[in-house]
Amino acid sequence: MDKPKVVLGVSGGIAAYKACELLRRLTESGHEVRVVPTASALHFVGEATWSALSGNPATTEVWESVHEVPHVRIGQSADLVVVAPATADLLAKAAHGLADDLLTNTLLTARCPVVFAPAMHTEMWEHPATRENVATLRRRGAVVIEPAVGRLTGVDTGKGRLPDPGEIFEVCRRVLARGTAEQRLDLAGRHVVVSAGGTREPLDPVRFLGNRSSGKQGYALARAAVARGARVTLVSANSELPDPAGADVVRVGTAVQLREAVVKAAAEADAVVMAAAVADFRPARYAEGKIKKRDGHEPDPIALVRNPDVLAEISADRARPGQVVVGFAAETDDVLANGRAKLARKGCDLLVVNEVGEHKTFGAEASEAVVLASDGTETPVPYGPKEVLADTVWDLVARRLA
């Protein structure tokens, strides 16, 4: 079988060196990659490096190998074009159809999915001109990944950092795996909120009540939504996973903090997916000092109080007309019966029900589930990677939003 053909465009930003890792992941996963740098990009990483790592020539010029018409053929034959990093200058040229080098010509001739991974200083990313260019590209069907927040060139810190190359690769892989443009970007223009991980309720300065959730399912949901064109807010509770490329990550610890973050983000969201394992209870009293063992004495009972029911709250009080709310139910017995009862009790549109245990679902790379809907339909998802369940959930959400 032919390898998928990927064009890796590299524009002239300091983050160009990180594209080498993206290139490695693409080639090692079975893609044929042609690197098309801009002239400015070669100031950061030389042509020899790109050629050696890809196994294909890397050039900036339309005048080389003219008989092969590279300024047309490279884009025509590609299955995916990804530009990482994409500078403000490159985004402006792409949005306005300028074509003064091989990369911008390739972008004009490509009829395949196009992914941009911007990287620049915060002021440049937030400038109205850049925001308008990004909006234009998104309207035309391109996936423009939101930059990460972190250390920039010099002493500056803020939004504009190139996301982790491994996470950019995940976006590319998911975009390639989907079908037509309409199917690929069925969440374009939508804002979705996803909660992930497990809350921890402090007992004393060194102990907490928690659960086994790793956040993997919520992060898979966030990655899938980015690849489908959505703006994603990920409310992450105590997960150590790398930030999904393109998602705005809000970190929380307790159920009360998670409620505050979700309610705030849901105010302008089209869909909210509550994949986090939120503690039902928290200690009634927080001990200011570490609770000590006392010889000859049993420990004092720990009194618990209820945490807010975030899923029921946002289901009952929808922030926007037509907002879709999805819950998760982790059950250990009578899975479907308990799930149906919870769906009715919570009032959400969809409820993902799965059986959990010490060696089931939590922390695993795969799971199986049944998605229950408020209209009585049930969608079984057989055992498989969590990204399959994530896409099933978004398929059902997208239909309701449409």
Coordinates of C-alpha atoms in Angstrom, one line a residue:
M1 CA 0.0 0.0 0.0
D2 CA 1.1 3.5 -0.7
K3 CA 2.3 5.5 2.3
P4 CA 0.2 8.6 3.1
K5 CA 1.9 11.6 1.6
V6 CA 2.5 14.5 4.1
V7 CA 4.0 17.9 3.3
L8 CA 5.6 19.4 6.4
G9 CA 5.9 23.2 5.9
V10 CA 8.3 25.0 8.2
S11 CA 8.3 28.8 8.5
G12 CA 10.9 31.0 10.0
G13 CA 10.4 30.9 13.7
I14 CA 12.7 29.9 16.5
A15 CA 10.4 26.9 17.1
A16 CA 11.5 25.4 13.7
Y17 CA 13.9 23.1 15.5
K18 CA 10.9 21.4 17.2
A19 CA 9.6 20.4 13.8
C20 CA 12.4 17.9 13.6
E21 CA 10.6 15.8 16.3
L22 CA 7.3 16.1 14.4
L23 CA 9.1 14.9 11.2
R24 CA 10.6 12.0 13.1
R25 CA 7.1 10.9 14.4
L26 CA 5.6 11.2 10.9
T27 CA 8.3 9.2 9.2
E28 CA 8.5 6.5 11.9
S29 CA 4.7 6.0 11.8
G30 CA 4.8 5.1 8.1
H31 CA 4.2 8.5 6.3
E32 CA 6.1 9.7 3.3
V33 CA 7.1 13.2 4.2
R34 CA 8.3 16.1 2.0
V35 CA 9.6 19.0 4.0
V36 CA 9.0 22.4 2.4
P37 CA 10.7 25.2 4.4
T38 CA 10.7 28.9 3.9
A39 CA 14.0 30.7 3.3
S40 CA 13.7 32.1 6.8
A41 CA 13.3 28.7 8.3
L42 CA 16.7 27.7 6.9
H43 CA 18.3 30.2 9.2
F44 CA 17.2 28.0 12.1
V45 CA 17.5 24.5 10.7
G46 CA 19.5 23.7 7.6
E47 CA 18.4 22.1 4.4
A48 CA 20.6 19.1 4.9
T49 CA 18.9 18.3 8.2
W50 CA 15.4 18.3 6.6
S51 CA 16.6 16.1 3.7
A52 CA 18.4 13.6 5.8
L53 CA 15.5 13.2 8.3
S54 CA 12.8 12.9 5.6
G55 CA 14.7 11.0 2.9
N56 CA 13.4 13.5 0.4
P57 CA 14.9 16.8 -1.0
A58 CA 14.0 19.9 0.8
T59 CA 13.9 23.2 -1.0
T60 CA 12.4 26.6 -0.8
E61 CA 12.5 27.5 -4.5
V62 CA 10.0 27.0 -7.3
W63 CA 12.9 27.2 -9.7
E64 CA 14.5 23.9 -8.8
S65 CA 13.5 20.8 -10.8
V66 CA 11.3 22.9 -12.9
H67 CA 10.4 20.1 -15.2
E68 CA 8.6 18.4 -12.3
V69 CA 6.5 21.6 -11.7
P70 CA 7.0 21.3 -7.9
H71 CA 5.0 24.4 -7.1
V72 CA 1.9 22.5 -8.3
R73 CA 2.7 18.8 -8.0
I74 CA 3.7 18.8 -4.3
G75 CA 0.3 20.2 -3.2
Q76 CA -1.7 18.2 -5.7
S77 CA -0.3 14.8 -4.5
A78 CA -0.4 15.5 -0.8
D79 CA -2.8 13.7 1.6
L80 CA -2.1 16.3 4.3
V81 CA -0.2 19.6 4.6
V82 CA 0.9 20.6 8.1
V83 CA 2.8 23.9 8.8
A84 CA 4.7 23.8 12.0
P85 CA 5.6 26.4 13.1
A86 CA 3.3 28.8 11.3
T87 CA 4.5 32.3 11.8
A88 CA 2.2 35.4 11.7
D89 CA 3.7 36.2 8.3
L90 CA 2.9 32.7 6.9
L91 CA -0.6 32.8 8.2
A92 CA -1.1 36.2 6.6
K93 CA 0.2 35.0 3.2
A94 CA -2.0 31.8 3.4
A95 CA -5.1 33.8 4.3
H96 CA -4.6 36.2 1.4
G97 CA -3.5 33.7 -1.2
L98 CA 0.0 35.1 -1.6
A99 CA 2.4 32.7 -3.3
D100 CA 6.0 33.9 -3.4
D101 CA 7.8 30.7 -2.5
L102 CA 7.4 26.9 -2.7
L103 CA 5.5 26.6 0.6
T104 CA 2.9 29.2 -0.2
N105 CA 2.4 27.8 -3.7
T106 CA 1.9 24.4 -2.2
L107 CA -0.8 25.7 0.1
L108 CA -2.7 27.2 -2.9
T109 CA -2.6 24.0 -4.8
A110 CA -3.4 21.6 -2.0
R111 CA -6.9 20.1 -2.0
C112 CA -6.2 17.9 1.0
P113 CA -6.6 18.7 4.7
V114 CA -4.4 21.6 6.0
V115 CA -3.2 22.0 9.6
F116 CA -1.5 25.1 10.9
A117 CA 0.4 25.1 14.2
P118 CA 1.1 28.7 15.0
A119 CA 4.0 29.9 17.1
M120 CA 4.8 33.5 17.8
H121 CA 5.0 36.1 20.6
T122 CA 1.7 36.7 22.5
E123 CA 1.3 40.2 21.1
M124 CA 1.6 39.0 17.6
W125 CA -0.9 36.1 18.2
E126 CA -3.4 38.5 19.8
H127 CA -3.1 41.2 17.1
P128 CA -6.4 41.8 15.3
A129 CA -4.8 41.2 11.9
T130 CA -3.6 37.7 13.0
R131 CA -6.9 36.9 14.6
E132 CA -8.7 37.8 11.4
N133 CA -6.3 35.7 9.3
V134 CA -6.8 32.7 11.6
A135 CA -10.6 33.1 11.4
T136 CA -10.4 33.3 7.6
L137 CA -8.3 30.1 7.4
R138 CA -10.7 28.3 9.7
R139 CA -13.7 29.4 7.6
R140 CA -12.1 27.9 4.6
G141 CA -11.7 24.5 6.3
A142 CA -8.2 24.6 7.7
V143 CA -7.4 23.4 11.2
V144 CA -5.6 26.1 13.0
I145 CA -4.3 24.8 16.4
E146 CA -4.4 27.2 19.3
P147 CA -0.8 27.9 20.5
A148 CA 0.3 26.7 24.0
V149 CA 1.0 28.9 27.0
G150 CA 4.6 28.9 28.2
R151 CA 8.1 30.2 27.8
L152 CA 8.7 32.1 24.6
T153 CA 11.9 33.6 23.1
G154 CA 14.0 35.4 25.6
V155 CA 12.5 36.1 29.0
D156 CA 8.9 36.4 27.7
T157 CA 6.1 34.0 28.8
G158 CA 2.6 33.8 27.4
K159 CA 0.3 32.3 24.7
G160 CA 2.2 31.7 21.5
R161 CA 4.4 28.7 22.2
L162 CA 4.4 25.8 19.7
P163 CA 2.5 22.9 21.2
D164 CA 4.3 19.7 22.0
P165 CA 5.3 18.0 18.7
G166 CA 3.9 14.7 19.8
E167 CA 0.5 16.4 20.4
I168 CA 0.7 18.1 16.9
F169 CA 1.3 14.6 15.5
E170 CA -1.8 13.3 17.2
V171 CA -3.9 16.1 15.6
C172 CA -2.4 15.2 12.2
R173 CA -3.1 11.5 12.6
R174 CA -6.7 12.1 13.6
V175 CA -7.3 14.6 10.7
L176 CA -5.8 12.1 8.2
A177 CA -8.1 9.3 9.6
R178 CA -11.3 11.2 9.0
G179 CA -13.2 11.4 5.7
T180 CA -14.6 14.4 3.8
A181 CA -14.0 18.0 4.8
E182 CA -17.6 18.1 6.1
Q183 CA -17.0 15.1 8.3
R184 CA -13.5 16.3 9.4
L185 CA -14.7 19.7 10.6
D186 CA -18.2 19.0 11.9
L187 CA -17.3 20.9 15.1
A188 CA -15.8 23.9 13.3
G189 CA -16.9 27.2 14.9
R190 CA -18.1 25.4 18.1
H191 CA -16.7 25.9 21.6
V192 CA -16.7 22.7 23.7
V193 CA -15.8 22.1 27.3
V194 CA -14.3 18.8 28.5
S195 CA -13.5 17.8 32.1
A196 CA -10.9 15.2 32.7
G197 CA -9.0 13.4 35.5
G198 CA -10.0 12.9 39.1
T199 CA -10.7 15.4 41.8
R200 CA -8.8 15.2 45.2
E201 CA -10.4 16.3 48.4
P202 CA -7.8 17.3 51.1
L203 CA -8.0 15.5 54.5
D204 CA -4.9 17.1 56.0
P205 CA -1.7 18.7 54.5
V206 CA -0.4 15.3 53.2
R207 CA -3.5 13.2 52.6
F208 CA -6.6 13.4 50.3
L209 CA -9.6 11.4 49.2
G210 CA -9.3 10.6 45.5
N211 CA -9.9 8.1 42.8
R212 CA -8.1 6.1 40.1
S213 CA -8.9 8.3 37.1
S214 CA -5.9 9.1 34.9
G215 CA -7.7 11.6 32.6
K216 CA -6.9 9.6 29.4
Q217 CA -10.5 9.5 28.2
G218 CA -11.1 13.2 28.7
Y219 CA -7.8 14.0 27.0
A220 CA -8.8 11.8 24.1
L221 CA -12.1 13.7 23.9
A222 CA -10.2 17.0 23.8
R223 CA -7.8 15.9 21.1
A224 CA -10.6 14.5 18.9
A225 CA -12.5 17.8 19.2
V226 CA -9.5 19.9 18.2
A227 CA -9.0 17.7 15.1
R228 CA -12.7 18.2 14.2
G229 CA -12.2 22.0 14.3
A230 CA -13.6 22.9 17.7
R231 CA -12.3 25.5 20.2
V232 CA -11.6 23.3 23.3
T233 CA -11.4 24.2 27.0
L234 CA -10.1 21.3 29.0
V235 CA -10.7 21.4 32.7
S236 CA -8.0 19.0 34.0
A237 CA -8.1 17.6 37.6
N238 CA -4.8 16.2 38.8
S239 CA -3.8 14.6 35.5
E240 CA -0.1 14.3 34.5
L241 CA -0.7 13.9 30.8
P242 CA 0.8 16.3 28.3
D243 CA -1.5 19.2 27.2
P244 CA -3.4 18.3 24.1
A245 CA -2.3 20.6 21.2
G246 CA -4.8 23.3 20.6
A247 CA -6.8 23.0 23.9
D248 CA -6.9 25.7 26.5
V249 CA -6.1 23.8 29.7
V250 CA -7.5 24.9 33.1
R251 CA -6.0 23.0 36.0
V252 CA -8.0 22.3 39.1
G253 CA -7.7 20.1 42.2
T254 CA -11.0 19.7 44.1
A255 CA -14.6 19.2 43.1
V256 CA -15.5 22.7 44.1
Q257 CA -12.7 24.1 41.9
L258 CA -13.8 22.0 39.0
R259 CA -17.4 23.2 39.4
E260 CA -16.2 26.8 39.3
A261 CA -14.1 26.3 36.2
V262 CA -16.7 24.2 34.3
V263 CA -19.6 26.6 35.0
K264 CA -17.4 29.6 33.9
A265 CA -16.3 27.9 30.7
A266 CA -19.8 26.5 30.0
A267 CA -21.3 30.0 29.9
E268 CA -20.2 30.3 26.2
A269 CA -20.0 26.6 25.2
D270 CA -22.0 24.7 22.7
A271 CA -21.3 21.4 24.4
V272 CA -20.0 20.3 27.8
V273 CA -18.6 16.8 28.3
M274 CA -18.1 15.8 31.9
A275 CA -15.5 13.0 31.6
A276 CA -13.8 13.8 34.9
A277 CA -14.3 11.5 38.0
V278 CA -15.7 14.1 40.4
A279 CA -15.7 13.1 44.1
D280 CA -19.2 12.8 45.5
F281 CA -18.0 13.6 49.0
R282 CA -15.3 15.6 50.8
P283 CA -14.1 15.6 54.4
A284 CA -16.3 17.8 56.6
R285 CA -13.2 19.1 58.4
Y286 CA -9.8 19.8 57.1
A287 CA -7.0 19.0 59.6
E288 CA -4.5 21.8 59.7
G289 CA -1.8 19.4 60.9
K290 CA -1.0 15.9 59.8
I291 CA -3.3 13.4 61.5
K292 CA -1.1 11.3 63.8
K293 CA -1.4 7.7 65.0
R294 CA -2.0 7.4 68.7
D295 CA -0.9 4.2 70.4
G296 CA -3.8 2.4 71.9
H297 CA -6.4 4.5 70.1
E298 CA -8.5 3.9 67.0
P299 CA -8.5 6.7 64.5
D300 CA -11.4 9.1 64.7
P301 CA -14.2 8.6 62.1
I302 CA -14.0 10.9 59.1
A303 CA -17.2 12.8 58.6
L304 CA -18.1 13.5 54.9
V305 CA -20.3 16.1 53.2
R306 CA -21.6 16.1 49.7
N307 CA -19.8 17.9 46.9
P308 CA -21.8 19.9 44.3
D309 CA -23.4 17.8 41.6
V310 CA -21.8 19.6 38.6
L311 CA -23.4 17.5 35.9
A312 CA -27.0 17.9 37.3
E313 CA -26.4 21.6 37.8
I314 CA -25.3 22.4 34.2
S315 CA -27.9 20.0 32.8
A316 CA -30.7 21.8 34.6
D317 CA -29.5 25.3 34.0
R318 CA -28.3 25.4 30.4
A319 CA -26.1 28.4 29.7
R320 CA -27.1 28.6 26.0
P321 CA -30.1 27.4 24.0
G322 CA -29.4 24.1 22.4
Q323 CA -26.3 23.4 24.6
V324 CA -25.5 19.7 24.6
V325 CA -24.5 18.1 27.9
V326 CA -22.7 14.7 28.2
G327 CA -22.1 12.9 31.4
F328 CA -20.0 9.8 32.3
A329 CA -21.2 7.0 34.7
A330 CA -18.5 4.7 36.1
E331 CA -20.4 1.7 37.5
T332 CA -19.3 -1.6 39.2
D333 CA -22.6 -3.5 39.0
D334 CA -25.9 -3.4 37.3
V335 CA -24.2 -1.1 34.8
L336 CA -26.9 -0.3 32.4
A337 CA -29.7 -0.2 34.9
N338 CA -27.7 2.2 37.1
G339 CA -26.8 4.2 34.0
R340 CA -30.4 4.6 32.9
A341 CA -31.4 5.7 36.4
K342 CA -28.5 8.2 36.4
L343 CA -29.4 9.6 33.0
A344 CA -32.9 10.4 34.2
R345 CA -31.7 11.8 37.5
K346 CA -29.0 14.1 36.0
G347 CA -31.0 15.4 33.1
C348 CA -28.2 15.4 30.6
D349 CA -28.5 14.6 26.9
L350 CA -26.1 11.7 26.7
L351 CA -24.5 9.5 29.3
V352 CA -21.5 7.3 28.7
V353 CA -21.8 4.2 30.9
N354 CA -18.9 1.9 31.5
E355 CA -17.9 -0.7 34.0
V356 CA -14.9 0.2 36.1
G357 CA -12.7 -1.6 38.6
E358 CA -9.1 -1.9 39.8
H359 CA -8.0 -3.2 36.4
K360 CA -10.8 -1.9 34.2
T361 CA -11.0 1.5 32.4
F362 CA -9.1 3.7 34.8
G363 CA -5.6 4.2 33.5
A364 CA -6.1 1.9 30.6
E365 CA -5.5 2.7 27.0
A366 CA -8.8 1.1 25.9
S367 CA -12.3 0.7 27.1
E368 CA -15.8 -0.2 26.1
A369 CA -19.0 1.6 26.9
V370 CA -22.7 2.2 26.0
V371 CA -23.8 5.7 25.3
L372 CA -27.3 6.3 26.5
A373 CA -29.4 9.1 25.1
S374 CA -32.3 11.0 26.6
D375 CA -34.5 10.0 23.7
G376 CA -34.1 6.3 24.7
T377 CA -31.5 5.3 22.1
E378 CA -28.4 3.3 23.0
T379 CA -25.1 3.3 21.2
P380 CA -22.7 0.4 22.2
V381 CA -19.0 1.1 21.7
P382 CA -17.0 -2.2 21.6
Y383 CA -13.7 -2.6 23.4
G384 CA -11.0 -0.5 21.7
P385 CA -8.9 2.6 22.0
K386 CA -10.3 5.5 24.0
E387 CA -10.1 7.7 20.9
V388 CA -12.8 5.5 19.3
L389 CA -15.1 6.2 22.1
A390 CA -14.2 9.9 21.9
D391 CA -15.2 10.1 18.3
T392 CA -18.4 8.2 18.9
V393 CA -19.3 10.8 21.6
W394 CA -18.5 13.7 19.3
D395 CA -20.5 12.1 16.4
L396 CA -23.6 12.0 18.7
V397 CA -22.9 15.5 19.9
A398 CA -22.4 16.9 16.4
R399 CA -25.8 15.5 15.2
R400 CA -27.6 17.2 18.1
L401 CA -25.8 20.5 17.4
A402 CA -26.6 20.3 13.7

